[in-house]
PDB file of C-alpha atoms and ligand atoms in Angstrom:
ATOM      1  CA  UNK A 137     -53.638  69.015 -33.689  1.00 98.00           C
ATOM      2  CA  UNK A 138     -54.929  72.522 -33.714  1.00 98.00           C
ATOM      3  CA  UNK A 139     -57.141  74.671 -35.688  1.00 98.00           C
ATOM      4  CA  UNK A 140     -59.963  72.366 -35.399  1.00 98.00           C
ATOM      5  CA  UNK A 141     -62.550  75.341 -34.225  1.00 97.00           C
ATOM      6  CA  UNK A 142     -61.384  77.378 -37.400  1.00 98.00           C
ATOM      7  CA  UNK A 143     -61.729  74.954 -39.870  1.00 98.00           C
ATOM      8  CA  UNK A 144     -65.106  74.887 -38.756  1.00 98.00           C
ATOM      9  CA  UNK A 145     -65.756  78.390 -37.675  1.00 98.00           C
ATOM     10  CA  UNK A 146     -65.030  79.468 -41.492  1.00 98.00           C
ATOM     11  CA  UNK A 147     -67.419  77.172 -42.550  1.00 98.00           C
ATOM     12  CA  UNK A 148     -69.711  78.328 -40.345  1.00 98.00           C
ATOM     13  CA  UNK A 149     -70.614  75.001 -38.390  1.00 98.00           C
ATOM     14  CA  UNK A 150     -70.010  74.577 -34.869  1.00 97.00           C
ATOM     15  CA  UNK A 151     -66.738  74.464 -33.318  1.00 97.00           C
ATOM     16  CA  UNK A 152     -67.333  70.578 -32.635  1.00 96.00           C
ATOM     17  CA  UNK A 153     -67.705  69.888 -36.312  1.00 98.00           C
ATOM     18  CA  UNK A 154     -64.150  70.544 -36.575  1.00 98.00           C
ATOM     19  CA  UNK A 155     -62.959  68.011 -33.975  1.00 98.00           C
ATOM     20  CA  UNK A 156     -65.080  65.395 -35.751  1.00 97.00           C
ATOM     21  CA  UNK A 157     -63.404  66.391 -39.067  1.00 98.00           C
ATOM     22  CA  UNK A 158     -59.931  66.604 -36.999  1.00 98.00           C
ATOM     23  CA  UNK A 159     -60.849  62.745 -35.763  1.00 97.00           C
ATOM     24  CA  UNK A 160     -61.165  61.983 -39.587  1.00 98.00           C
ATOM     25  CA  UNK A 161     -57.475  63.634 -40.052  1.00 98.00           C
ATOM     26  CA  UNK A 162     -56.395  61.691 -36.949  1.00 98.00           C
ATOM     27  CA  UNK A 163     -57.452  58.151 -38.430  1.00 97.00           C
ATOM     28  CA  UNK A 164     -56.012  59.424 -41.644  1.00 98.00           C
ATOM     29  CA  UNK A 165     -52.588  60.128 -40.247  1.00 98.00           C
ATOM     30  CA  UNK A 166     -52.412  56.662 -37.808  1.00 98.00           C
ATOM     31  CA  UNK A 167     -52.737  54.871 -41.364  1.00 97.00           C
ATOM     32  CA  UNK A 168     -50.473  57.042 -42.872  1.00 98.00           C
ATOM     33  CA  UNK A 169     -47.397  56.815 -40.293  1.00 98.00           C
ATOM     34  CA  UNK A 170     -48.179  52.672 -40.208  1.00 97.00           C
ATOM     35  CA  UNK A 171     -47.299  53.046 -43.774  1.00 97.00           C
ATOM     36  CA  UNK A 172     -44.320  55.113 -43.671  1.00 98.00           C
ATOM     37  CA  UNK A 173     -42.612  53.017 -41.134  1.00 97.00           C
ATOM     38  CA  UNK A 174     -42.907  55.655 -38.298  1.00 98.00           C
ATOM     39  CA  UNK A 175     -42.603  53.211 -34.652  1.00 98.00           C
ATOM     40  CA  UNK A 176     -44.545  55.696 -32.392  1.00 98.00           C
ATOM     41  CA  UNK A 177     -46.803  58.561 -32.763  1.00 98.00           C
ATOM     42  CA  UNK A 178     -48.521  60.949 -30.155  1.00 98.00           C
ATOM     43  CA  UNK A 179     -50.869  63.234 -30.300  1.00 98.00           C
ATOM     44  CA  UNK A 180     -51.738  66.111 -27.718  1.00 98.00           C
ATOM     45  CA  UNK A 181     -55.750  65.748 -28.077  1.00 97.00           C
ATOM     46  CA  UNK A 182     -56.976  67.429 -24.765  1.00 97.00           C
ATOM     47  CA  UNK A 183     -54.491  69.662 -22.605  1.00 95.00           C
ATOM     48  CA  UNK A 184     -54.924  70.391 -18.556  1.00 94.00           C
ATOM     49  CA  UNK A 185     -55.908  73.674 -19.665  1.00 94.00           C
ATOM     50  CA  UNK A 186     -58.584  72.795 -22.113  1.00 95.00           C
ATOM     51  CA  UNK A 187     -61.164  72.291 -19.535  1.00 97.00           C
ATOM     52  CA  UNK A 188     -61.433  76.305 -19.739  1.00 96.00           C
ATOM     53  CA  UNK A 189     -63.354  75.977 -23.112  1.00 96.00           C
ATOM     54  CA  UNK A 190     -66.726  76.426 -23.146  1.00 95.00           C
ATOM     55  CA  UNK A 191     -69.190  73.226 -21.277  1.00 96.00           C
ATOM     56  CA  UNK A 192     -70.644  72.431 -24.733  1.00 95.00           C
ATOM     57  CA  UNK A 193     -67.381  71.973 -26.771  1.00 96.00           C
ATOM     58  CA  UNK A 194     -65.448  69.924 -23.441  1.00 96.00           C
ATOM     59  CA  UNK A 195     -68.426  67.507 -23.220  1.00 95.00           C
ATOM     60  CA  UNK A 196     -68.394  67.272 -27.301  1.00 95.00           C
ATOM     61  CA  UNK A 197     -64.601  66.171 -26.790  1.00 96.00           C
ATOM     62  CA  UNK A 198     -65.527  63.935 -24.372  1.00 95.00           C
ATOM     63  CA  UNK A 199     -67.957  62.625 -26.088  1.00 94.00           C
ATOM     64  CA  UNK A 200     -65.406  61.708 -29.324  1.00 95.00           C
ATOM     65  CA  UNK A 201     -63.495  60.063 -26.927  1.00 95.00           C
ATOM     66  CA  UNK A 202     -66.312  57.844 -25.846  1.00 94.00           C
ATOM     67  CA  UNK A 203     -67.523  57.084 -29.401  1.00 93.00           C
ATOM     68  CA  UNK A 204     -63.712  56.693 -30.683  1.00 93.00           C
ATOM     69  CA  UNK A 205     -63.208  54.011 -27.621  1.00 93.00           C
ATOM     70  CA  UNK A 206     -66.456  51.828 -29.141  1.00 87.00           C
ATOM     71  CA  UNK A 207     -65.714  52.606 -32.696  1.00 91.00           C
ATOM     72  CA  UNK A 208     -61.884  53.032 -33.617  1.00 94.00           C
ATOM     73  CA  UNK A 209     -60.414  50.076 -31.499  1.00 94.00           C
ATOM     74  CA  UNK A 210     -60.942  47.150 -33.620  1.00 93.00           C
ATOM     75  CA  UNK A 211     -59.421  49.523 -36.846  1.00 94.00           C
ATOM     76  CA  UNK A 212     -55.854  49.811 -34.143  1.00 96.00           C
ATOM     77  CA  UNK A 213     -56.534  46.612 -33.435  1.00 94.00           C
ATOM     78  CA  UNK A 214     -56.484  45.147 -37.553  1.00 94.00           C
ATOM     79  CA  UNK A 215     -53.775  47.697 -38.071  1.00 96.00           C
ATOM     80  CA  UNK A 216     -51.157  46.475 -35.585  1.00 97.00           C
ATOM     81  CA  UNK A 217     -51.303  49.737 -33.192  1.00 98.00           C
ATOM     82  CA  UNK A 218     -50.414  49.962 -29.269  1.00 98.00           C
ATOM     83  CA  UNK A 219     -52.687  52.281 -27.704  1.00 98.00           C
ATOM     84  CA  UNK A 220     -52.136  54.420 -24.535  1.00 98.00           C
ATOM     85  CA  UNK A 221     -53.604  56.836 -23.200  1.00 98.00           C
ATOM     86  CA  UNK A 222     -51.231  59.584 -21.319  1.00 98.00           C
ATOM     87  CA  UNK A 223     -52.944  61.791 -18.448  1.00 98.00           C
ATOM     88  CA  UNK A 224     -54.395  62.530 -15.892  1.00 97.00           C
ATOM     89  CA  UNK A 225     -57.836  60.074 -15.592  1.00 97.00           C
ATOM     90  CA  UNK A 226     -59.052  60.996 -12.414  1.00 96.00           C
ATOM     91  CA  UNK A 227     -61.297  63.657 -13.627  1.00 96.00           C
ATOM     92  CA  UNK A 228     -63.109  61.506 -16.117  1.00 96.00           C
ATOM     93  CA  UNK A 229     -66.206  59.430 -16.009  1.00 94.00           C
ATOM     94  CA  UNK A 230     -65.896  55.859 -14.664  1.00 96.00           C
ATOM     95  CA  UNK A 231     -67.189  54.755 -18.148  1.00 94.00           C
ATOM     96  CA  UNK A 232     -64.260  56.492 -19.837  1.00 95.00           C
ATOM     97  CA  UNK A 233     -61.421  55.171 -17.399  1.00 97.00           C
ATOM     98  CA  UNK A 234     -62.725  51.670 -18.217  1.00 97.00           C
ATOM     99  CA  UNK A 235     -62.875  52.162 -21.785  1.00 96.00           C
ATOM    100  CA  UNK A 236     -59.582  53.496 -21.974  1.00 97.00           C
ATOM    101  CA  UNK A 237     -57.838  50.135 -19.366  1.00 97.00           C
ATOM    102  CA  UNK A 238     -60.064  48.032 -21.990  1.00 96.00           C
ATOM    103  CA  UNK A 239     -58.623  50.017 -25.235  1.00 97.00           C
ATOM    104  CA  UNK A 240     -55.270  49.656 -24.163  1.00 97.00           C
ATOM    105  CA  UNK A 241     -55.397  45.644 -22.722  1.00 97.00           C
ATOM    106  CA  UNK A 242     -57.081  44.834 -26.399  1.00 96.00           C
ATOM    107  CA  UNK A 243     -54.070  46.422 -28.141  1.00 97.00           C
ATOM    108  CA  UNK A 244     -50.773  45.806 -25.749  1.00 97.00           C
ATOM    109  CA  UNK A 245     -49.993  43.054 -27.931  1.00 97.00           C
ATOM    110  CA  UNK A 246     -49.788  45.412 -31.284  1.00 98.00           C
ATOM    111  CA  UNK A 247     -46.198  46.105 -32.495  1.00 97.00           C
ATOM    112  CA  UNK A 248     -46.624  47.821 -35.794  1.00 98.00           C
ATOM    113  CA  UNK A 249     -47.149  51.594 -34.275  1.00 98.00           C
ATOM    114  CA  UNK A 250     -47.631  52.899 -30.704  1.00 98.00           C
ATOM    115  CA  UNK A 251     -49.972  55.252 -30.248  1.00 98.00           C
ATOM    116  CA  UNK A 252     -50.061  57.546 -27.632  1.00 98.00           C
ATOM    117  CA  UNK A 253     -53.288  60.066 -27.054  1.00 98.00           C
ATOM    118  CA  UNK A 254     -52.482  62.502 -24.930  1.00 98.00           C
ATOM    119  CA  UNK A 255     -55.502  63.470 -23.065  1.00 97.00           C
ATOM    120  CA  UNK A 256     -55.961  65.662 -20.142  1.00 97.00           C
ATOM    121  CA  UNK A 257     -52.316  65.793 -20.310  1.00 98.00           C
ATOM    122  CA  UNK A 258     -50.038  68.716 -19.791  1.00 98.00           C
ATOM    123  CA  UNK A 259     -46.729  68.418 -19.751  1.00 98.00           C
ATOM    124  CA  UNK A 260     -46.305  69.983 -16.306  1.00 98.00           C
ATOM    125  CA  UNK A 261     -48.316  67.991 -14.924  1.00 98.00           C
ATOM    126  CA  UNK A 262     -46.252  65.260 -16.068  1.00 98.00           C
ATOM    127  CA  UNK A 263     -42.745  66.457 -14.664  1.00 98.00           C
ATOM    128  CA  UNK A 264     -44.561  66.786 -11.455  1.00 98.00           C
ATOM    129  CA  UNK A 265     -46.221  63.457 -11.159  1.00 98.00           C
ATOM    130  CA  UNK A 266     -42.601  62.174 -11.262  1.00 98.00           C
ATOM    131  CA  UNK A 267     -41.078  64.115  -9.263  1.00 98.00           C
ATOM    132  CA  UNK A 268     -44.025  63.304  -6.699  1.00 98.00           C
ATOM    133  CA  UNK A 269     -43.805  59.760  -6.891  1.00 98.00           C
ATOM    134  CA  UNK A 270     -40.091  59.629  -7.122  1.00 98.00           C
ATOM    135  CA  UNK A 271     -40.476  61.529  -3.814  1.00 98.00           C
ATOM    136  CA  UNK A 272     -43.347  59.110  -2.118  1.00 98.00           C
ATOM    137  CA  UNK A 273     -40.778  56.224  -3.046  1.00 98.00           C
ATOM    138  CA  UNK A 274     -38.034  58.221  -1.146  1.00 98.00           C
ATOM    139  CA  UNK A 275     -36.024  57.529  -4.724  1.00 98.00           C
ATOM    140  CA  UNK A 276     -33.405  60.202  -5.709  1.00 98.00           C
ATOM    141  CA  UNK A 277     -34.603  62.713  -8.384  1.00 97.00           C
ATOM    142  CA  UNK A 278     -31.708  62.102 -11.378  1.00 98.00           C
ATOM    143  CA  UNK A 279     -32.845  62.559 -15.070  1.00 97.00           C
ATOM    144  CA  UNK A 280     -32.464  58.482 -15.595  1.00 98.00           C
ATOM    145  CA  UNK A 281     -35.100  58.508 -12.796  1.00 98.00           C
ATOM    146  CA  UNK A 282     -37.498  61.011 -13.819  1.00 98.00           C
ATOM    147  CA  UNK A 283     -37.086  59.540 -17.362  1.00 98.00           C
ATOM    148  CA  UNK A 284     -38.468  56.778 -15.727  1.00 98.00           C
ATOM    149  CA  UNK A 285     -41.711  57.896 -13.902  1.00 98.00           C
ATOM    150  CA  UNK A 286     -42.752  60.186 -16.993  1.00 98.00           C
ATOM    151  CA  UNK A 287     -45.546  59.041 -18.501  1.00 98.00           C
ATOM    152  CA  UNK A 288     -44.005  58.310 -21.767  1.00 98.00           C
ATOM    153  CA  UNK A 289     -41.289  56.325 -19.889  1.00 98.00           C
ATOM    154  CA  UNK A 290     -42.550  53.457 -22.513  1.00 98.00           C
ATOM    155  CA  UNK A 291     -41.388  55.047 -25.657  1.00 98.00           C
ATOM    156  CA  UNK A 292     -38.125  57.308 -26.278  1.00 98.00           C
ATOM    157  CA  UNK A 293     -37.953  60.936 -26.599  1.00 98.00           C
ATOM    158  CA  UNK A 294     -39.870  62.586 -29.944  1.00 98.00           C
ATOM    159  CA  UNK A 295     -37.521  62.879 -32.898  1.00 98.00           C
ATOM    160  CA  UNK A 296     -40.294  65.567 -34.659  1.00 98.00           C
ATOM    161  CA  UNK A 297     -42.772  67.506 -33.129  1.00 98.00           C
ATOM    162  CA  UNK A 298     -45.265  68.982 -35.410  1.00 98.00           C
ATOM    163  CA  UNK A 299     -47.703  71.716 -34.626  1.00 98.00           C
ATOM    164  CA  UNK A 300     -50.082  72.721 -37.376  1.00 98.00           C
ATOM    165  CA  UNK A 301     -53.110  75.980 -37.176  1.00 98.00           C
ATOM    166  CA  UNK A 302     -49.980  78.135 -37.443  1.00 98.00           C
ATOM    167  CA  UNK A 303     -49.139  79.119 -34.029  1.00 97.00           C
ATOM    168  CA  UNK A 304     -45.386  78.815 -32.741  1.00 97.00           C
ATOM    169  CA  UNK A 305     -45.736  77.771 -29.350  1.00 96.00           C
ATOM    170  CA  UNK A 306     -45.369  74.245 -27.473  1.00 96.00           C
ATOM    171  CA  UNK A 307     -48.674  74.723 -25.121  1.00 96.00           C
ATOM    172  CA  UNK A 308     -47.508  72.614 -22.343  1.00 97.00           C
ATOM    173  CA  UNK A 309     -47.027  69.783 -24.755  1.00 98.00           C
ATOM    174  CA  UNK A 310     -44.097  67.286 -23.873  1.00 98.00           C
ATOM    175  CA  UNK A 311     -41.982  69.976 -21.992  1.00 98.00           C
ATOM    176  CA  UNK A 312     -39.122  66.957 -20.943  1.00 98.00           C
ATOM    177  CA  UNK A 313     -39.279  65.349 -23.718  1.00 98.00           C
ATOM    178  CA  UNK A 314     -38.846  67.436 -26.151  1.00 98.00           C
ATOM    179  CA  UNK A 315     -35.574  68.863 -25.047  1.00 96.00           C
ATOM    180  CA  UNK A 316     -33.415  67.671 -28.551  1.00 96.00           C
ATOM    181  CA  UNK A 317     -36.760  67.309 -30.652  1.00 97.00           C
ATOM    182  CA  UNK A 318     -37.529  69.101 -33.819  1.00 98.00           C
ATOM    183  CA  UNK A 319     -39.926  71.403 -34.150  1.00 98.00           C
ATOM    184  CA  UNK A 320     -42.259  72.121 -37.827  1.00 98.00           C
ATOM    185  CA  UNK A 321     -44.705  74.796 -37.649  1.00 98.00           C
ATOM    186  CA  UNK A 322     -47.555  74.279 -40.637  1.00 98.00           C
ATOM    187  CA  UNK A 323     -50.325  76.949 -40.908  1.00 98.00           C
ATOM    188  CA  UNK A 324     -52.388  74.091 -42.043  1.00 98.00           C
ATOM    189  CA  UNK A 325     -55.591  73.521 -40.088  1.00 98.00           C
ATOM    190  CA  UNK A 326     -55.357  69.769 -38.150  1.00 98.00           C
ATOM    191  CA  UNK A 327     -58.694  68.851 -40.321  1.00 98.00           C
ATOM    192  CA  UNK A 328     -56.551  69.448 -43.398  1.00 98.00           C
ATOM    193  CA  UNK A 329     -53.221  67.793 -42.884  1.00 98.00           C
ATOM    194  CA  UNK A 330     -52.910  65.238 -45.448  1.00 98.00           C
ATOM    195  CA  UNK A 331     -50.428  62.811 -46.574  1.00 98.00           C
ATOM    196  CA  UNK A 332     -48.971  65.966 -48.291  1.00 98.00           C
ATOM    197  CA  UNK A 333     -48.533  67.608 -45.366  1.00 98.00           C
ATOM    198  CA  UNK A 334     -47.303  65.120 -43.714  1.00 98.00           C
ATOM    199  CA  UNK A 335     -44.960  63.896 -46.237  1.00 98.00           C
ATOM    200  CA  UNK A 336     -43.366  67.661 -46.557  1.00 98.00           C
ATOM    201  CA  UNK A 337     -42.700  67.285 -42.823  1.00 98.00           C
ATOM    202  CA  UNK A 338     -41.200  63.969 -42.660  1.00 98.00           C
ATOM    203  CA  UNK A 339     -39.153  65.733 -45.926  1.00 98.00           C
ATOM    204  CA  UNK A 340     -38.039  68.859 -43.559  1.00 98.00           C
ATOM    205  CA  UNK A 341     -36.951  67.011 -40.885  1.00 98.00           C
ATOM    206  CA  UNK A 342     -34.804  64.537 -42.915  1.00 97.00           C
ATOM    207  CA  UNK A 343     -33.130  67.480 -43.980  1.00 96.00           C
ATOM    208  CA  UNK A 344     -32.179  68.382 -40.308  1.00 95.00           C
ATOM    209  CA  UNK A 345     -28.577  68.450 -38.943  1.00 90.00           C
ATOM    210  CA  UNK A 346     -28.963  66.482 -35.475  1.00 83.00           C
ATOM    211  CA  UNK A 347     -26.118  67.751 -33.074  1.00 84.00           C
ATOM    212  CA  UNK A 348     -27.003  66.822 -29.899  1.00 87.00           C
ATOM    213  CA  UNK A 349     -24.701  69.509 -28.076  1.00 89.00           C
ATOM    214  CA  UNK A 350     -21.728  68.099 -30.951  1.00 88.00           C
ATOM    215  CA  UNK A 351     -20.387  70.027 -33.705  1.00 89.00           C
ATOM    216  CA  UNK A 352     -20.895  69.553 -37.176  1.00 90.00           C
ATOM    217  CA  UNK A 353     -16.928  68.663 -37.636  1.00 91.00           C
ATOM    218  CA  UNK A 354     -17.793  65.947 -35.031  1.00 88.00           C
ATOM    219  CA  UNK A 355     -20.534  64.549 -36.801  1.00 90.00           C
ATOM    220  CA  UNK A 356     -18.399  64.616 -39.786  1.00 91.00           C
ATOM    221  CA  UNK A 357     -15.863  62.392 -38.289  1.00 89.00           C
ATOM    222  CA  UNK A 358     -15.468  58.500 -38.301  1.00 82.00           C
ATOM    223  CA  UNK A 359     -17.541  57.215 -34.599  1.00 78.00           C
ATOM    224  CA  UNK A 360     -14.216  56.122 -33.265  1.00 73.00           C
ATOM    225  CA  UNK A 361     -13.088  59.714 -33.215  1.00 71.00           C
ATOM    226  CA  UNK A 362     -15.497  61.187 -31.496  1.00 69.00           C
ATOM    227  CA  UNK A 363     -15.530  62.119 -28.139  1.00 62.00           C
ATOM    228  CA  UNK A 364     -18.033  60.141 -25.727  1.00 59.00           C
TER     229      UNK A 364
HETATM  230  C1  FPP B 602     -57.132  72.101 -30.950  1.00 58.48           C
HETATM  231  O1  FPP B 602     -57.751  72.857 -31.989  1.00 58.48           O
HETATM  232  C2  FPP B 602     -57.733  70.773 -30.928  1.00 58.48           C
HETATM  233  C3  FPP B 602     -58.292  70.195 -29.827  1.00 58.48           C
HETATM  234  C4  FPP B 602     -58.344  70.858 -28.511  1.00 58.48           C
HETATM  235  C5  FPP B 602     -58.935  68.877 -29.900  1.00 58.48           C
HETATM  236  C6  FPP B 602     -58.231  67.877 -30.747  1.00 58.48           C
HETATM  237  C7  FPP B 602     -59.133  66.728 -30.967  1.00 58.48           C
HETATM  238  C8  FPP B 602     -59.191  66.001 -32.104  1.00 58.48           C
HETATM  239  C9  FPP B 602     -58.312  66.182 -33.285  1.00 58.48           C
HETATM  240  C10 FPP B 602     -60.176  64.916 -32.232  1.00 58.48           C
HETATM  241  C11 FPP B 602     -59.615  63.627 -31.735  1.00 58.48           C
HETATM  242  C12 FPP B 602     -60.073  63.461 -30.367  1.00 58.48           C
HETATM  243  C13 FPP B 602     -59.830  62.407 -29.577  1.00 58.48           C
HETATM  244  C14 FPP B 602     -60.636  62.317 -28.369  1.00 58.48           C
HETATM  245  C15 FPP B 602     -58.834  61.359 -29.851  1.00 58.48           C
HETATM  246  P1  FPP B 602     -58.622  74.122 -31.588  1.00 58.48           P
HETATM  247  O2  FPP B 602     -60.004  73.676 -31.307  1.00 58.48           O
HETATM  248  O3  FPP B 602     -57.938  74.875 -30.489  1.00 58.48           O
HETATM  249  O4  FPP B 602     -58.600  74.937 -32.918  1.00 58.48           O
HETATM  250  P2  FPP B 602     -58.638  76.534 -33.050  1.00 58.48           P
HETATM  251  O5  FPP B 602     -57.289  77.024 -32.580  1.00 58.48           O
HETATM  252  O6  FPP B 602     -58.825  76.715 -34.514  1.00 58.48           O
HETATM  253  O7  FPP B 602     -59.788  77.048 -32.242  1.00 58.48           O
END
């Protein structure tokens, strides 16, 4: 979701009133994917490295957090929506861990859309917290087994990964799982990414040939013919 700060930099408001606008987007696009049958959506909304920004702007995003966790629930909640929250916790306020164990024990029961919020997440921080506790288990490190301590163990592998601001780079976001995802670059800003937007990426990507390491001949051919 990036290009908060600019949205808001060009309108010459404070870098935070571009995450509150992005929050807007974010509750915008939840709806959106609910309607367009999309099973599981996650969102990179505070990396390992973002703790770097400036005091004011981390404590505003921590802030959001708290206010979404006593505000934007009970919408998830009416609209059928699994929360979780993928991180590291350990860093945050005891008020925040709780809200976020409360969040996600009000929702488990939602089927409609998961939801994950990736928050002081970074994706290798993720590849080694498996291969840690794989290790403090004395488990062998295969890929089914690290498949299964990453923290997304509980959904599969993104089909589309979509980066808007305009950069072209994956910023430590979902490094093993996004090994056969597709990627869509929009210059839009996050705070403008409307069902337009979204709609011309879900467009792109049905467009997209899906090898898997096959060739297109292969994917041409009847199941039966091709090789496992
Ligand atoms: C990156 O844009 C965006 C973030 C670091 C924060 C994303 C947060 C939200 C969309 C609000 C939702 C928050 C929660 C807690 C669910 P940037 O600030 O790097 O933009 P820039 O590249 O234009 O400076």
């Amino acid at each position: 979701m990036d290009g908060n700060g600019r949205w808001a930099t060009r309108r010459y408001l404070p870098r935070v009133a571009g995450h509150k606008r992005g929050m807007d987007t974010l509750r915008n696009c939840v709806r959106l994917c609910g309607e367009r049958g999309i099973r599981v959506l996650t969102v990179f909304a505070f990396s390992s490295e973002n703790w770097k920004r400036p005091a004011d702007e981390v404590s505003s995003l921590m802030d959001l957090l708290a206010g979404a966790l006593g505000r934007e629930v009970s919408l998830l909640q009416a609209e059928g929506v699994q929360l979780h929250f993928v991180g590291d916790r350990s860093p945050l306020s005891d008020k925040i861990r709780a809200g976020l164990v409360q969040a996600e024990a009000v929702t488990a029961g939602n089927q409609r859309l998961i939801f994950n919020i990736c928050f002081n997440y970074g994706g290798r921080w993720d590849i080694t917290q498996a291969a840690a506790a794989l290790a403090a288990r004395g488990e062998a490190i295969t890929e089914a087994s690290m498949n299964a301590a990453m923290s997304l163990a509980h959904v599969p592998d993104p089909d589309l990964l979509i980066r808007t601001g305009g950069e072209r780079r994956l910023s430590n976001f979902l490094l093993w799982q996004a090994a056969y995802c597709e990627f869509y670059f929009s210059d839009k800003l996050w705070p403008e990414f409307d069902a337009q937007a979204l709609d011309e990426a879900l467009a792109d990507f049905a467009q997209r040939e899906r090898r898997f390491g096959r060739t297109s001949e292969q994917l041409a051919a009847p199941e039966s013919k091709r090789a496992a």
